[in-house]
Amino acid sequence: MPSLMMSSPTTNNSRGVLVAVLIAAALVRCAGVARATWLDESFTLRWVQAATWREWLAAVHNDHRAPAYPVLLTAWASISTTLPWLRLCSVACGVATVVLGMRWAGAASKRAALPAALLVSSSPFLLRYAVELRAYALVGAASAWVGLASWRVASSHGARRRDTASLLAALLLACLTHFTAILLVPAAIALVLAGASERRVARVPWLGLGGVCAIWAIVVVASNAHGVVGRGWWMPALTPRLAWFTFAEVLGLPSSGMPAVAQIAWVTLLVALAAVFIVAEPAREWTAPLCAALIYWLCLAGVSLLWEPVWWPRTMLPGLVLLLVSAAIASTRLRPPWLTTAAAVVVATLSLFGVVRWLGGEARNGLEPWQQVANNLPAPQTSSALFAVPDYAVEPLVELADRGRAGVAALRLDGRGNHDTITATLARAGQGRPVTLVVRVDLTVMASPEALTAVLADVAEARGSAPVRVLLVMSPDASVVPALRDTRTQVGASAVRLFGPLVERHDEPSFTSLTFASPR
């Protein structure tokens, strides 16, 4: 990765402002290091807690992850494995994204470094993933590096091997961090072609890009990620409705929980920022990254429509980084001067608004309510039966709710082995002992509600005289697929029908607790 402390074209005063913005960006992100973990992060914790390298390889392979982030986080965890420290690894990647985006914008336009730093550091979507124990913060940093290196290749005079090597290294890091980042290859090609003023085709390192793609393909096969897609992919098909909800989440459009005035203000600021692209003077400095962002998203849509769905908010993150830098550069290309001032006010206000939203609650709110689940579980020493469905929902209970793997019975949606698991677990707990059933309501459940009903029916048939508590955990995908909320209602209704009578019900936005008395 290029040095982050290289000389900048900005003045000494502006350097001080940029340093202040970077410090603020780091502090803002640190506000979320104590956030509660969620299901996907429980798989990450298995890498960190692996006792041997064989266990580590097995954990990464079972998670079907690209290797760059597991290697980075495992090295980071050699100092400490506490949750705040692990999250600081993602914080560092998020700050690196700001630095690289700022340097790219500053290289394209001297006045664009500050607006780029403000927009990238305060994006609600980037802030959300800036503390997550997954690869997305590193993907953001790699995407910004790809943009910076691509611009240097496009704008350099003559052949500069260092810039070409930097571009290939950035693309390789991105592709080995998240497999869909291979789509940054056509985006980088588009940025070079649109950003160069001469010898466009000759500037593209075609042979090196082929090598990057070959390495990516080898790692994909070795990780068995292609096999997961072949066995049935969990993402929904790309539709106009899904496209709208994903763009709404990526752009940070406010949820219904935000006051109406604040929602209107945020949307107004986004519209004003979008208008910058319309009124800005055409210049390759900002049209090239805009073209690259659009190419990335078009490729993402093409893969989703022609092969398997990969269109999802998290996979759109590289395009957002490119778009934000493009907007920052375009905001400095306005005439007359009052338009430039107005754009600066919009950028500053948007940035302040994003930070206030984050510090106002989003930094502390976990993506899934596993803490509420833990609070509703019987004490570990209590003789009771604890089930998790689908079977992978056992992970956060083992990692985050202080339950040993032997203490949680995983039930499969396909029903395979469930009868024996239920019988053995109830026998171990004892006749009439309480039963707790944790259900993660996600896209897999939504796709096969009848299978979940069959699992619930198997537990209901075998429970005997035991009281039952059903805990429904909403996946954060409900923000993109609102039909998940309807699925939770259906699951709750099935539980009432199978386990009734209902003696207590507690509802939260992403969590429901249903308590049933012993049958008469």
Short mmCIF file of C-alpha atoms in Angstrom, two decimals, residues 112-511:
data_model
loop_
_atom_site.label_atom_id
_atom_site.label_comp_id
_atom_site.label_asym_id
_atom_site.label_seq_id
_atom_site.Cartn_x
_atom_site.Cartn_y
_atom_site.Cartn_z
CA ALA A 112 -10.88 18.13 -3.32
CA ALA A 113 -8.91 16.45 -0.53
CA LEU A 114 -10.95 17.99 2.29
CA PRO A 115 -14.45 17.28 0.87
CA ALA A 116 -13.33 13.72 0.07
CA ALA A 117 -12.11 13.22 3.64
CA LEU A 118 -15.40 14.58 4.99
CA LEU A 119 -17.65 12.48 2.77
CA VAL A 120 -15.76 9.19 3.18
CA SER A 121 -15.26 9.61 6.93
CA SER A 122 -18.94 10.34 7.67
CA SER A 123 -20.85 8.06 5.29
CA PRO A 124 -23.43 6.21 7.45
CA PHE A 125 -22.93 3.07 5.37
CA LEU A 126 -19.13 3.10 5.69
CA LEU A 127 -19.42 3.90 9.40
CA ARG A 128 -21.67 0.89 9.89
CA TYR A 129 -18.95 -1.45 8.60
CA ALA A 130 -16.04 0.51 10.07
CA VAL A 131 -16.20 -1.53 13.30
CA GLU A 132 -17.56 -4.84 12.04
CA LEU A 133 -15.51 -8.01 12.43
CA ARG A 134 -15.84 -8.84 8.77
CA ALA A 135 -13.84 -7.94 5.68
CA TYR A 136 -15.83 -4.91 4.52
CA ALA A 137 -13.68 -2.15 6.06
CA LEU A 138 -10.63 -3.69 4.39
CA VAL A 139 -12.57 -3.89 1.11
CA GLY A 140 -13.23 -0.15 1.42
CA ALA A 141 -9.53 0.60 1.93
CA ALA A 142 -8.56 -1.61 -1.00
CA SER A 143 -11.18 0.08 -3.20
CA ALA A 144 -9.82 3.53 -2.38
CA TRP A 145 -6.31 2.28 -3.12
CA VAL A 146 -7.50 0.89 -6.48
CA GLY A 147 -8.98 4.30 -7.31
CA LEU A 148 -5.82 6.17 -6.32
CA ALA A 149 -3.54 3.82 -8.24
CA SER A 150 -5.80 3.81 -11.30
CA TRP A 151 -5.81 7.60 -11.40
CA ARG A 152 -2.03 7.71 -11.15
CA VAL A 153 -1.73 5.25 -14.04
CA ALA A 154 -4.17 7.36 -16.09
CA SER A 155 -2.60 10.73 -15.34
CA SER A 156 1.12 9.87 -15.29
CA HIS A 157 3.41 11.11 -18.04
CA GLY A 158 5.06 8.18 -19.69
CA ALA A 159 5.26 4.63 -18.36
CA ARG A 160 5.57 4.47 -14.58
CA ARG A 161 6.07 0.91 -13.42
CA ARG A 162 5.59 1.86 -9.80
CA ASP A 163 2.05 3.11 -10.47
CA THR A 164 1.21 -0.01 -12.46
CA ALA A 165 2.59 -2.26 -9.72
CA SER A 166 0.59 -0.31 -7.13
CA LEU A 167 -2.61 -0.80 -9.13
CA LEU A 168 -2.06 -4.54 -9.49
CA ALA A 169 -1.22 -4.89 -5.79
CA ALA A 170 -4.37 -2.96 -4.84
CA LEU A 171 -6.56 -5.12 -7.07
CA LEU A 172 -4.98 -8.29 -5.72
CA LEU A 173 -5.62 -7.17 -2.13
CA ALA A 174 -9.24 -6.34 -2.98
CA CYS A 175 -9.83 -9.68 -4.72
CA LEU A 176 -8.25 -11.61 -1.86
CA THR A 177 -10.37 -9.71 0.65
CA HIS A 178 -13.79 -10.27 -0.89
CA PHE A 179 -14.49 -12.40 -3.94
CA THR A 180 -16.95 -9.98 -5.57
CA ALA A 181 -14.18 -7.36 -5.60
CA ILE A 182 -12.99 -8.99 -8.82
CA LEU A 183 -15.49 -6.60 -10.39
CA LEU A 184 -13.11 -3.79 -9.48
CA VAL A 185 -10.97 -4.99 -12.42
CA PRO A 186 -13.38 -3.66 -15.08
CA ALA A 187 -13.97 -0.61 -12.89
CA ALA A 188 -10.22 0.11 -12.80
CA ILE A 189 -10.01 -0.37 -16.57
CA ALA A 190 -12.85 2.11 -17.02
CA LEU A 191 -11.18 4.62 -14.70
CA VAL A 192 -7.88 4.43 -16.61
CA LEU A 193 -9.53 4.68 -20.02
CA ALA A 194 -11.77 7.57 -19.00
CA GLY A 195 -9.11 9.34 -16.96
CA ALA A 196 -6.23 9.27 -19.43
CA SER A 197 -5.81 12.05 -21.97
CA GLU A 198 -3.58 10.05 -24.31
CA ARG A 199 -2.47 6.47 -24.98
CA ARG A 200 -5.51 5.20 -23.13
CA VAL A 201 -5.45 1.53 -24.13
CA ALA A 202 -1.67 1.28 -23.77
CA ARG A 203 -1.85 2.46 -20.15
CA VAL A 204 -3.98 -0.48 -19.05
CA PRO A 205 -1.76 -3.32 -17.71
CA TRP A 206 -3.69 -6.04 -19.48
CA LEU A 207 -1.24 -8.87 -18.75
CA GLY A 208 -1.03 -7.99 -15.06
CA LEU A 209 -4.82 -7.81 -14.80
CA GLY A 210 -5.01 -11.29 -16.30
CA GLY A 211 -2.62 -12.51 -13.62
CA VAL A 212 -4.80 -10.96 -10.89
CA CYS A 213 -7.86 -12.71 -12.31
CA ALA A 214 -6.00 -16.03 -12.47
CA ILE A 215 -4.90 -15.80 -8.83
CA TRP A 216 -8.46 -14.87 -7.83
CA ALA A 217 -9.85 -17.92 -9.66
CA ILE A 218 -7.38 -20.26 -7.96
CA VAL A 219 -8.28 -18.90 -4.49
CA VAL A 220 -12.01 -19.14 -5.23
CA VAL A 221 -11.65 -22.82 -6.12
CA ALA A 222 -9.43 -23.50 -3.11
CA SER A 223 -11.88 -21.81 -0.72
CA ASN A 224 -14.85 -23.80 -2.06
CA ALA A 225 -16.81 -20.56 -2.45
CA HIS A 226 -17.92 -21.68 -5.92
CA GLY A 227 -19.34 -24.86 -4.38
CA VAL A 228 -21.49 -22.85 -1.98
CA VAL A 229 -22.98 -20.92 -4.88
CA GLY A 230 -23.56 -24.13 -6.78
CA ARG A 231 -25.47 -25.71 -3.87
CA GLY A 232 -27.98 -22.89 -3.74
CA TRP A 233 -27.22 -19.27 -2.97
CA TRP A 234 -28.92 -17.38 -0.13
CA MET A 235 -29.17 -13.98 -1.79
CA PRO A 236 -32.51 -13.07 -3.38
CA ALA A 237 -32.85 -12.39 -7.09
CA LEU A 238 -32.20 -8.83 -8.21
CA THR A 239 -35.48 -6.96 -8.70
CA PRO A 240 -36.28 -3.24 -8.98
CA ARG A 241 -37.61 -3.36 -5.43
CA LEU A 242 -34.41 -4.93 -4.09
CA ALA A 243 -32.31 -2.45 -6.10
CA TRP A 244 -34.19 0.43 -4.48
CA PHE A 245 -33.78 -0.87 -0.93
CA THR A 246 -30.09 -1.61 -1.41
CA PHE A 247 -29.37 1.84 -2.83
CA ALA A 248 -31.38 3.37 0.02
CA GLU A 249 -29.21 1.57 2.57
CA VAL A 250 -25.94 2.36 0.78
CA LEU A 251 -26.82 6.05 0.54
CA GLY A 252 -27.80 6.13 4.19
CA LEU A 253 -31.45 7.00 3.61
CA PRO A 254 -32.99 7.30 7.07
CA SER A 255 -35.27 4.70 8.54
CA SER A 256 -38.73 5.27 9.95
CA GLY A 257 -37.20 5.62 13.42
CA MET A 258 -35.71 9.02 12.52
CA PRO A 259 -37.85 12.15 13.01
CA ALA A 260 -39.60 13.34 9.85
CA VAL A 261 -37.76 16.66 9.83
CA ALA A 262 -34.40 14.89 10.01
CA GLN A 263 -35.41 12.50 7.22
CA ILE A 264 -36.40 15.38 4.96
CA ALA A 265 -33.17 17.23 5.75
CA TRP A 266 -31.00 14.20 4.94
CA VAL A 267 -32.76 13.50 1.65
CA THR A 268 -32.53 17.18 0.70
CA LEU A 269 -28.78 17.17 1.32
CA LEU A 270 -28.34 14.01 -0.78
CA VAL A 271 -30.32 15.58 -3.64
CA ALA A 272 -28.17 18.72 -3.40
CA LEU A 273 -25.01 16.60 -3.55
CA ALA A 274 -26.35 14.68 -6.54
CA ALA A 275 -27.03 18.00 -8.29
CA VAL A 276 -23.29 18.68 -8.16
CA PHE A 277 -22.81 16.09 -10.91
CA ILE A 278 -25.27 17.96 -13.11
CA VAL A 279 -23.88 21.48 -12.73
CA ALA A 280 -20.15 20.67 -12.40
CA GLU A 281 -17.89 21.50 -15.30
CA PRO A 282 -17.08 18.31 -17.23
CA ALA A 283 -13.62 17.08 -16.27
CA ARG A 284 -12.01 13.67 -16.44
CA GLU A 285 -10.88 14.03 -12.83
CA TRP A 286 -14.43 13.39 -11.58
CA THR A 287 -16.09 11.74 -14.58
CA ALA A 288 -13.53 8.90 -14.54
CA PRO A 289 -14.29 7.72 -10.97
CA LEU A 290 -18.02 8.21 -11.59
CA CYS A 291 -17.73 6.01 -14.67
CA ALA A 292 -15.80 3.43 -12.63
CA ALA A 293 -18.50 3.35 -9.93
CA LEU A 294 -21.23 2.87 -12.54
CA ILE A 295 -19.26 0.14 -14.31
CA TYR A 296 -18.76 -1.69 -11.02
CA TRP A 297 -22.47 -1.59 -10.20
CA LEU A 298 -23.45 -2.57 -13.76
CA CYS A 299 -21.13 -5.58 -13.57
CA LEU A 300 -22.62 -6.47 -10.20
CA ALA A 301 -26.11 -6.30 -11.70
CA GLY A 302 -25.02 -8.29 -14.76
CA VAL A 303 -23.60 -11.13 -12.66
CA SER A 304 -26.75 -11.14 -10.54
CA LEU A 305 -29.07 -11.31 -13.54
CA LEU A 306 -27.08 -13.69 -15.72
CA TRP A 307 -25.55 -16.06 -13.16
CA GLU A 308 -26.15 -15.96 -9.39
CA PRO A 309 -27.43 -13.05 -7.25
CA VAL A 310 -24.56 -11.08 -5.70
CA TRP A 311 -26.34 -7.70 -5.58
CA TRP A 312 -26.44 -6.76 -1.90
CA PRO A 313 -25.61 -3.63 0.10
CA ARG A 314 -22.27 -5.01 1.29
CA THR A 315 -21.14 -5.96 -2.21
CA MET A 316 -21.96 -2.42 -3.41
CA LEU A 317 -19.44 -0.86 -1.00
CA PRO A 318 -16.53 -0.46 -3.50
CA GLY A 319 -18.78 1.49 -5.86
CA LEU A 320 -19.80 3.81 -3.01
CA VAL A 321 -16.15 4.66 -2.26
CA LEU A 322 -15.58 5.53 -5.92
CA LEU A 323 -18.78 7.59 -6.02
CA LEU A 324 -17.96 9.62 -2.90
CA VAL A 325 -14.51 10.58 -4.23
CA SER A 326 -16.07 11.53 -7.56
CA ALA A 327 -18.60 13.76 -5.78
CA ALA A 328 -15.84 15.42 -3.75
CA ILE A 329 -13.84 16.27 -6.88
CA ALA A 330 -16.93 17.45 -8.76
CA SER A 331 -17.83 19.79 -5.89
CA THR A 332 -14.66 21.78 -6.63
CA ARG A 333 -15.45 22.11 -10.34
CA LEU A 334 -18.35 24.52 -10.10
CA ARG A 335 -18.84 27.95 -11.61
CA PRO A 336 -19.68 30.67 -10.55
CA PRO A 337 -17.83 30.73 -7.20
CA TRP A 338 -21.01 30.88 -5.13
CA LEU A 339 -21.90 27.41 -6.36
CA THR A 340 -18.58 26.11 -5.05
CA THR A 341 -19.35 27.70 -1.68
CA ALA A 342 -22.82 26.18 -1.66
CA ALA A 343 -21.40 22.75 -2.46
CA ALA A 344 -18.88 23.10 0.37
CA VAL A 345 -21.72 23.91 2.78
CA VAL A 346 -23.67 20.86 1.58
CA VAL A 347 -20.65 18.57 2.03
CA ALA A 348 -19.88 19.93 5.50
CA THR A 349 -23.52 19.70 6.62
CA LEU A 350 -23.91 16.19 5.23
CA SER A 351 -20.74 15.13 7.01
CA LEU A 352 -21.84 16.63 10.33
CA PHE A 353 -25.28 15.05 9.98
CA GLY A 354 -23.74 11.60 9.32
CA VAL A 355 -21.53 11.85 12.40
CA VAL A 356 -24.45 12.96 14.59
CA ARG A 357 -26.53 10.00 13.36
CA TRP A 358 -23.70 7.62 14.17
CA LEU A 359 -22.96 9.00 17.61
CA GLY A 360 -26.65 9.38 18.35
CA GLY A 361 -27.19 5.62 18.57
CA GLU A 362 -26.10 3.76 15.46
CA ALA A 363 -22.60 3.27 16.89
CA ARG A 364 -23.97 1.41 19.90
CA ASN A 365 -26.78 -0.53 18.28
CA GLY A 366 -25.83 -4.08 17.38
CA LEU A 367 -27.07 -5.47 14.09
CA GLU A 368 -28.80 -8.39 15.82
CA PRO A 369 -30.21 -8.60 19.37
CA TRP A 370 -28.15 -11.50 20.69
CA GLN A 371 -27.76 -9.75 24.02
CA GLN A 372 -31.54 -9.86 24.45
CA VAL A 373 -31.39 -13.55 23.56
CA ALA A 374 -28.75 -14.16 26.21
CA ASN A 375 -30.87 -12.31 28.78
CA ASN A 376 -33.81 -14.61 28.04
CA LEU A 377 -31.93 -17.89 28.22
CA PRO A 378 -32.12 -20.10 31.32
CA ALA A 379 -29.03 -20.08 33.54
CA PRO A 380 -26.28 -22.45 32.28
CA GLN A 381 -26.60 -24.64 35.38
CA THR A 382 -30.38 -25.00 34.91
CA SER A 383 -31.55 -28.33 33.60
CA SER A 384 -33.28 -27.34 30.36
CA ALA A 385 -33.27 -27.95 26.62
CA LEU A 386 -31.90 -25.27 24.27
CA PHE A 387 -32.43 -25.53 20.51
CA ALA A 388 -31.25 -23.25 17.68
CA VAL A 389 -32.76 -23.18 14.20
CA PRO A 390 -31.53 -22.94 11.48
CA ASP A 391 -28.50 -24.96 12.55
CA TYR A 392 -26.02 -22.12 11.97
CA ALA A 393 -27.84 -20.01 14.57
CA VAL A 394 -25.99 -22.12 17.13
CA GLU A 395 -22.83 -20.08 16.49
CA PRO A 396 -23.74 -16.85 18.32
CA LEU A 397 -25.17 -18.87 21.19
CA VAL A 398 -21.90 -20.74 21.57
CA GLU A 399 -19.62 -17.75 21.04
CA LEU A 400 -21.66 -14.89 22.46
CA ALA A 401 -24.11 -16.31 25.01
CA ASP A 402 -21.58 -18.31 27.01
CA ARG A 403 -22.96 -21.70 26.08
CA GLY A 404 -20.74 -24.64 25.28
CA ARG A 405 -21.38 -26.28 21.92
CA ALA A 406 -22.68 -29.41 23.67
CA GLY A 407 -25.27 -27.29 25.48
CA VAL A 408 -27.02 -26.06 22.32
CA ALA A 409 -28.82 -28.44 19.97
CA ALA A 410 -28.76 -27.33 16.32
CA LEU A 411 -31.83 -28.21 14.25
CA ARG A 412 -31.67 -28.30 10.46
CA LEU A 413 -34.36 -26.86 8.21
CA ASP A 414 -34.16 -29.92 5.96
CA GLY A 415 -35.11 -32.07 8.98
CA ARG A 416 -32.09 -34.37 8.66
CA GLY A 417 -31.23 -35.85 12.05
CA ASN A 418 -33.65 -33.57 13.92
CA HIS A 419 -35.69 -36.37 15.48
CA ASP A 420 -32.68 -37.95 17.15
CA THR A 421 -31.33 -34.54 18.23
CA ILE A 422 -34.64 -33.50 19.79
CA THR A 423 -35.13 -36.82 21.58
CA ALA A 424 -31.59 -36.89 23.01
CA THR A 425 -31.69 -33.24 24.12
CA LEU A 426 -35.05 -33.57 25.89
CA ALA A 427 -33.96 -36.79 27.58
CA ARG A 428 -30.78 -35.15 28.82
CA ALA A 429 -32.73 -32.18 30.23
CA GLY A 430 -35.31 -34.37 31.95
CA GLN A 431 -39.05 -34.85 31.72
CA GLY A 432 -41.01 -31.59 31.87
CA ARG A 433 -37.94 -29.34 32.01
CA PRO A 434 -38.19 -25.94 30.22
CA VAL A 435 -37.52 -25.82 26.48
CA THR A 436 -36.04 -22.75 24.76
CA LEU A 437 -36.12 -22.49 20.99
CA VAL A 438 -34.05 -19.74 19.30
CA VAL A 439 -35.10 -19.01 15.72
CA ARG A 440 -33.14 -16.65 13.47
CA VAL A 441 -35.61 -15.21 10.98
CA ASP A 442 -33.57 -14.65 7.82
CA LEU A 443 -33.71 -15.18 4.07
CA THR A 444 -33.22 -18.94 4.41
CA VAL A 445 -36.24 -19.19 6.67
CA MET A 446 -38.24 -16.85 4.44
CA ALA A 447 -37.53 -19.09 1.46
CA SER A 448 -38.80 -22.22 3.25
CA PRO A 449 -41.34 -21.30 5.97
CA GLU A 450 -43.00 -24.70 5.70
CA ALA A 451 -39.70 -26.37 6.60
CA LEU A 452 -39.43 -24.24 9.75
CA THR A 453 -43.02 -25.05 10.66
CA ALA A 454 -42.16 -28.75 10.37
CA VAL A 455 -39.20 -28.27 12.75
CA LEU A 456 -41.42 -26.46 15.26
CA ALA A 457 -43.99 -29.23 14.96
CA ASP A 458 -41.35 -31.88 15.72
CA VAL A 459 -40.36 -30.03 18.92
CA ALA A 460 -44.03 -29.53 19.88
CA GLU A 461 -44.75 -33.23 19.45
CA ALA A 462 -41.80 -34.30 21.60
CA ARG A 463 -42.01 -31.64 24.35
CA GLY A 464 -44.40 -33.58 26.58
CA SER A 465 -45.41 -31.41 29.54
CA ALA A 466 -42.52 -28.96 29.23
CA PRO A 467 -43.11 -25.18 29.08
CA VAL A 468 -41.63 -23.58 25.97
CA ARG A 469 -40.09 -20.19 25.20
CA VAL A 470 -39.57 -19.21 21.54
CA LEU A 471 -37.09 -16.39 20.84
CA LEU A 472 -37.25 -14.88 17.35
CA VAL A 473 -34.15 -12.97 16.19
CA MET A 474 -34.52 -10.74 13.14
CA SER A 475 -31.72 -10.70 10.61
CA PRO A 476 -30.51 -7.17 9.70
CA ASP A 477 -31.43 -8.07 6.12
CA ALA A 478 -34.95 -6.93 7.05
CA SER A 479 -33.80 -3.40 6.16
CA VAL A 480 -33.32 -4.58 2.57
CA VAL A 481 -36.07 -7.23 2.41
CA PRO A 482 -39.10 -5.91 4.34
CA ALA A 483 -40.93 -9.19 3.70
CA LEU A 484 -38.78 -10.66 6.48
CA ARG A 485 -40.99 -8.85 8.98
CA ASP A 486 -44.01 -10.67 7.55
CA THR A 487 -42.08 -13.92 7.92
CA ARG A 488 -41.54 -13.18 11.62
CA THR A 489 -45.29 -12.67 12.01
CA GLN A 490 -45.97 -16.00 10.28
CA VAL A 491 -43.41 -17.82 12.43
CA GLY A 492 -44.94 -16.32 15.57
CA ALA A 493 -48.41 -17.42 14.47
CA SER A 494 -47.15 -20.97 13.81
CA ALA A 495 -45.53 -21.07 17.26
CA VAL A 496 -48.77 -19.98 18.92
CA ARG A 497 -50.70 -22.64 17.03
CA LEU A 498 -48.23 -25.41 17.90
CA PHE A 499 -47.17 -24.50 21.46
CA GLY A 500 -50.15 -22.57 22.89
CA PRO A 501 -51.49 -21.38 25.23
CA LEU A 502 -49.45 -18.17 25.11
CA VAL A 503 -48.85 -16.65 28.55
CA GLU A 504 -46.43 -13.83 27.72
CA ARG A 505 -45.29 -11.97 24.61
CA HIS A 506 -42.59 -9.33 24.30
CA ASP A 507 -41.90 -7.51 21.01
CA GLU A 508 -38.99 -5.31 20.00
CA PRO A 509 -38.07 -4.07 16.50
CA SER A 510 -35.72 -7.01 15.90
CA PHE A 511 -36.60 -9.42 18.70
#
